[in-house]
GROMACS .gro file of C-alpha atoms in nm:
model
  214
    1MET     CA    1  12.731   9.111   9.677
    2SER     CA    2  12.702   9.347   9.975
    3GLU     CA    3  12.408   9.332  10.141
    4ALA     CA    4  12.227   9.687  10.246
    5TYR     CA    5  12.263   9.848  10.579
    6PHE     CA    6  11.996   9.754  10.825
    7ARG     CA    7  12.000  10.056  11.078
    8VAL     CA    8  12.067   9.957  11.433
    9GLU     CA    9  11.881  10.113  11.714
   10SER     CA   10  12.035  10.379  11.925
   11GLY     CA   11  12.103  10.272  12.279
   12ALA     CA   12  12.246  10.617  12.396
   13LEU     CA   13  11.901  10.700  12.583
   14GLY     CA   14  11.977  10.397  12.839
   15PRO     CA   15  12.278  10.314  13.025
   16GLU     CA   16  12.527  10.261  12.741
   17GLU     CA   17  12.525  10.386  12.351
   18ASN     CA   18  12.533  10.080  12.108
   19PHE     CA   19  12.823  10.084  11.912
   20LEU     CA   20  12.691   9.907  11.633
   21SER     CA   21  12.456  10.208  11.608
   22LEU     CA   22  12.575  10.463  11.344
   23ASP     CA   23  12.384  10.714  11.550
   24ASP     CA   24  12.570  10.644  11.866
   25ILE     CA   25  12.907  10.652  11.679
   26LEU     CA   26  12.830  10.991  11.547
   27MET     CA   27  12.709  11.135  11.887
   28SER     CA   28  12.988  10.995  12.075
   29GLN     CA   29  13.207  11.224  11.893
   30GLU     CA   30  13.047  11.545  11.997
   31LYS     CA   31  13.272  11.751  12.218
   32LEU     CA   32  13.255  11.815  12.574
   33PRO     CA   33  13.410  12.073  12.799
   34VAL     CA   34  13.634  11.941  13.059
   35LEU     CA   35  13.892  12.085  13.356
   36THR     CA   36  14.164  11.873  13.430
   37GLU     CA   37  14.203  11.793  13.806
   38THR     CA   38  14.557  11.642  13.764
   39PRO     CA   39  14.869  11.694  13.563
   40LEU     CA   40  14.843  11.446  13.267
   41PRO     CA   41  15.193  11.371  13.097
   42ARG     CA   42  15.287  11.370  12.751
   43LEU     CA   43  14.960  11.526  12.675
   44GLY     CA   44  15.094  11.858  12.546
   45ALA     CA   45  14.971  11.816  12.195
   46PHE     CA   46  14.629  11.939  12.330
   47LEU     CA   47  14.778  12.278  12.421
   48ARG     CA   48  14.772  12.588  12.232
   49ASP     CA   49  15.143  12.583  12.188
   50ARG     CA   50  15.167  12.230  12.102
   51ALA     CA   51  15.403  12.285  11.823
   52ALA     CA   52  15.660  12.396  12.061
   53GLU     CA   53  15.639  12.133  12.321
   54PRO     CA   54  15.428  11.827  12.232
   55GLU     CA   55  15.582  11.621  12.493
   56ARG     CA   56  15.509  11.826  12.797
   57ALA     CA   57  15.243  11.742  13.061
   58LEU     CA   58  14.908  11.905  13.033
   59PRO     CA   59  14.909  12.089  13.367
   60GLN     CA   60  14.608  12.093  13.627
   61GLY     CA   61  14.346  12.306  13.559
   62SER     CA   62  14.363  12.297  13.173
   63LYS     CA   63  14.027  12.375  13.014
   64LEU     CA   64  13.960  12.178  12.671
   65GLU     CA   65  13.709  12.005  12.468
   66ILE     CA   66  13.716  11.622  12.419
   67PRO     CA   67  13.499  11.398  12.250
   68LEU     CA   68  13.207  11.246  12.468
   69TRP     CA   69  13.368  10.867  12.440
   70LEU     CA   70  13.703  11.007  12.582
   71ALA     CA   71  13.539  11.187  12.857
   72LYS     CA   72  13.352  10.872  12.981
   73GLY     CA   73  13.685  10.668  12.956
   74LEU     CA   74  13.879  10.906  13.196
   75PHE     CA   75  13.606  11.024  13.426
   76ASP     CA   76  13.652  10.872  13.748
   77ASN     CA   77  13.504  10.967  14.087
   78LYS     CA   78  13.784  10.856  14.270
   79ARG     CA   79  14.095  10.943  14.120
   80ARG     CA   80  13.969  11.281  14.002
   81ILE     CA   81  14.145  11.264  13.639
   82LEU     CA   82  13.907  11.542  13.524
   83SER     CA   83  13.569  11.705  13.579
   84VAL     CA   84  13.284  11.769  13.316
   85GLU     CA   85  13.136  12.118  13.266
   86LEU     CA   86  12.805  12.126  13.144
   87PRO     CA   87  12.756  12.236  12.771
   88LYS     CA   88  12.542  12.559  12.778
   89ILE     CA   89  12.241  12.391  12.594
   90TYR     CA   90  12.195  12.185  12.907
   91GLN     CA   91  12.255  12.459  13.170
   92GLU     CA   92  12.002  12.643  13.371
   93GLY     CA   93  11.955  12.931  13.104
   94TRP     CA   94  11.861  12.709  12.823
   95ARG     CA   95  11.653  12.461  13.055
   96THR     CA   96  11.459  12.793  13.140
   97VAL     CA   97  11.397  12.843  12.763
   98PHE     CA   98  11.323  12.499  12.697
   99SER     CA   99  11.019  12.504  12.977
  100ALA     CA  100  10.874  12.804  12.841
  101ASP     CA  101  10.816  12.672  12.493
  102ALA     CA  102  11.030  12.399  12.376
  103ASN     CA  103  10.855  12.444  12.025
  104VAL     CA  104  11.057  12.763  11.936
  105VAL     CA  105  11.381  12.611  11.966
  106ASP     CA  106  11.611  12.486  11.671
  107LEU     CA  107  11.715  12.156  11.839
  108HIS     CA  108  11.909  12.045  11.533
  109LYS     CA  109  12.125  12.374  11.537
  110LEU     CA  110  12.194  12.332  11.918
  111GLY     CA  111  12.305  12.000  11.873
  112PRO     CA  112  12.169  11.726  11.638
  113HIS     CA  113  12.186  11.454  11.906
  114PHE     CA  114  12.017  11.649  12.194
  115TYR     CA  115  11.833  11.402  12.368
  116ALA     CA  116  12.123  11.140  12.321
  117PHE     CA  117  12.391  11.341  12.429
  118GLY     CA  118  12.206  11.497  12.712
  119SER     CA  119  12.137  11.130  12.854
  120GLN     CA  120  12.469  11.060  12.847
  121LEU     CA  121  12.577  11.364  13.058
  122LEU     CA  122  12.411  11.157  13.342
  123HIS     CA  123  12.704  10.939  13.378
  124PHE     CA  124  12.911  11.243  13.522
  125ASP     CA  125  12.849  11.344  13.894
  126SER     CA  126  12.684  11.674  13.867
  127ALA     CA  127  12.430  11.795  14.085
  128GLU     CA  128  12.224  11.936  13.826
  129ASN     CA  129  12.143  11.550  13.693
  130PRO     CA  130  11.796  11.550  13.809
  131ASP     CA  131  11.739  11.887  13.664
  132ILE     CA  132  11.906  11.788  13.329
  133SER     CA  133  11.685  11.459  13.320
  134GLN     CA  134  11.360  11.638  13.365
  135SER     CA  135  11.453  11.911  13.125
  136LEU     CA  136  11.507  11.637  12.846
  137LEU     CA  137  11.170  11.456  12.929
  138GLN     CA  138  10.965  11.765  12.946
  139THR     CA  139  11.121  11.924  12.639
  140PHE     CA  140  11.048  11.601  12.458
  141ILE     CA  141  10.705  11.579  12.575
  142GLY     CA  142  10.642  11.953  12.453
  143ARG     CA  143  10.752  11.893  12.099
  144PHE     CA  144  10.621  11.524  12.067
  145ARG     CA  145  10.281  11.613  11.950
  146ARG     CA  146  10.358  11.883  11.690
  147ILE     CA  147  10.611  11.658  11.553
  148MET     CA  148  10.340  11.390  11.502
  149ASP     CA  149  10.079  11.616  11.382
  150SER     CA  150  10.314  11.755  11.125
  151SER     CA  151  10.419  11.423  10.997
  152GLN     CA  152  10.043  11.329  10.948
  153ASN     CA  153   9.963  11.642  10.768
  154ALA     CA  154  10.208  11.678  10.502
  155TYR     CA  155  10.135  11.399  10.210
  156ASN     CA  156  10.328  11.415   9.916
  157GLU     CA  157  10.489  11.747  10.029
  158ASP     CA  158  10.832  11.881  10.069
  159THR     CA  159  10.906  11.829  10.427
  160SER     CA  160  11.267  11.942  10.460
  161ALA     CA  161  11.160  12.285  10.635
  162LEU     CA  162  10.946  12.064  10.884
  163VAL     CA  163  11.238  11.824  10.997
  164ALA     CA  164  11.506  12.120  10.990
  165ARG     CA  165  11.485  12.218  11.333
  166LEU     CA  166  11.470  11.863  11.468
  167ASP     CA  167  11.746  11.635  11.638
  168GLU     CA  168  11.807  11.293  11.500
  169MET     CA  169  11.581  11.120  11.719
  170GLU     CA  170  11.280  11.359  11.625
  171ARG     CA  171  11.362  11.298  11.270
  172GLY     CA  172  11.327  10.948  11.299
  173LEU     CA  173  10.996  10.972  11.484
  174PHE     CA  174  10.880  11.227  11.197
  175GLN     CA  175  11.010  10.959  10.917
  176THR     CA  176  10.805  10.710  11.127
  177GLY     CA  177  10.494  10.896  11.115
  178GLN     CA  178  10.524  10.970  10.719
  179LYS     CA  179  10.543  10.621  10.665
  180GLY     CA  180  10.237  10.557  10.878
  181LEU     CA  181  10.051  10.792  10.657
  182ASN     CA  182  10.192  10.675  10.333
  183ASP     CA  183  10.104  10.328  10.421
  184PHE     CA  184   9.777  10.403  10.509
  185GLN     CA  185   9.686  10.618  10.214
  186CYS     CA  186   9.813  10.351   9.960
  187TRP     CA  187   9.560  10.099  10.158
  188GLU     CA  188   9.266  10.350  10.123
  189LYS     CA  189   9.372  10.367   9.779
  190GLY     CA  190   9.362  10.014   9.720
  191GLN     CA  191   9.747  10.023   9.639
  192ALA     CA  192   9.865   9.814   9.913
  193SER     CA  193  10.031   9.462   9.885
  194GLN     CA  194   9.828   9.159   9.853
  195ILE     CA  195   9.807   8.945  10.157
  196THR     CA  196   9.972   8.600  10.053
  197VAL     CA  197   9.965   8.252  10.220
  198SER     CA  198  10.302   8.165  10.380
  199ASN     CA  199  10.562   7.923  10.289
  200LEU     CA  200  10.531   7.750  10.612
  201VAL     CA  201  10.131   7.712  10.589
  202GLN     CA  202  10.177   7.597  10.219
  203ASN     CA  203  10.396   7.329  10.312
  204TYR     CA  204  10.147   7.220  10.598
  205LYS     CA  205   9.894   7.193  10.358
  206LYS     CA  206  10.072   7.013  10.096
  207ARG     CA  207  10.210   6.743  10.391
  208LYS     CA  208   9.833   6.699  10.510
  209PHE     CA  209   9.718   6.632  10.159
  210THR     CA  210   9.997   6.379  10.122
  211ASP     CA  211   9.924   6.208  10.432
  212MET     CA  212   9.555   6.189  10.328
  213ASP     CA  213   9.651   6.032   9.997
  214ASP     CA  214   9.860   5.765  10.194
   0.00000   0.00000   0.00000
């Protein structure tokens, strides 16, 4: 009988994503715009006319979109294989929107892994990295209170509309808040599970009584 899947926590907000995490696997598939800094042989399949000459080289200066995991593997400051272009939602225009009022933005529509994907962009050499990291932090701070307030004020209600605009990490926070609320309501109604003595304590008591009989 197969065991249920236990969610593995994401590591994408740190130095490296966790490839045992389904969230990180899905996040690493997000496309990233890049510019080739050198001809790449036998990669003509990425060209628009790839059906004609799939074996030809991908010329220098080609613009294409590749998954994040591939961009990280090819990026090298010394060899200059490719350079990474910031996705629009992390550029200055959108950073200004987030700083004005982050709560009005539909993050899930812009990118379901907004925070994790943005954190991984810091691996690439960009003069805007400090601004990106600051924008991610301030956006999260600006939205956190409303997310938790919403999770604590929606008991036995349909929350699909509340979570529709949240990115995946924010949805996890919302679910945690909901679980805390539901557990508290159950405790308040006397429906919480009974506290029982652990097997370790029971075995210790049995052994102690046995020693006293001897």
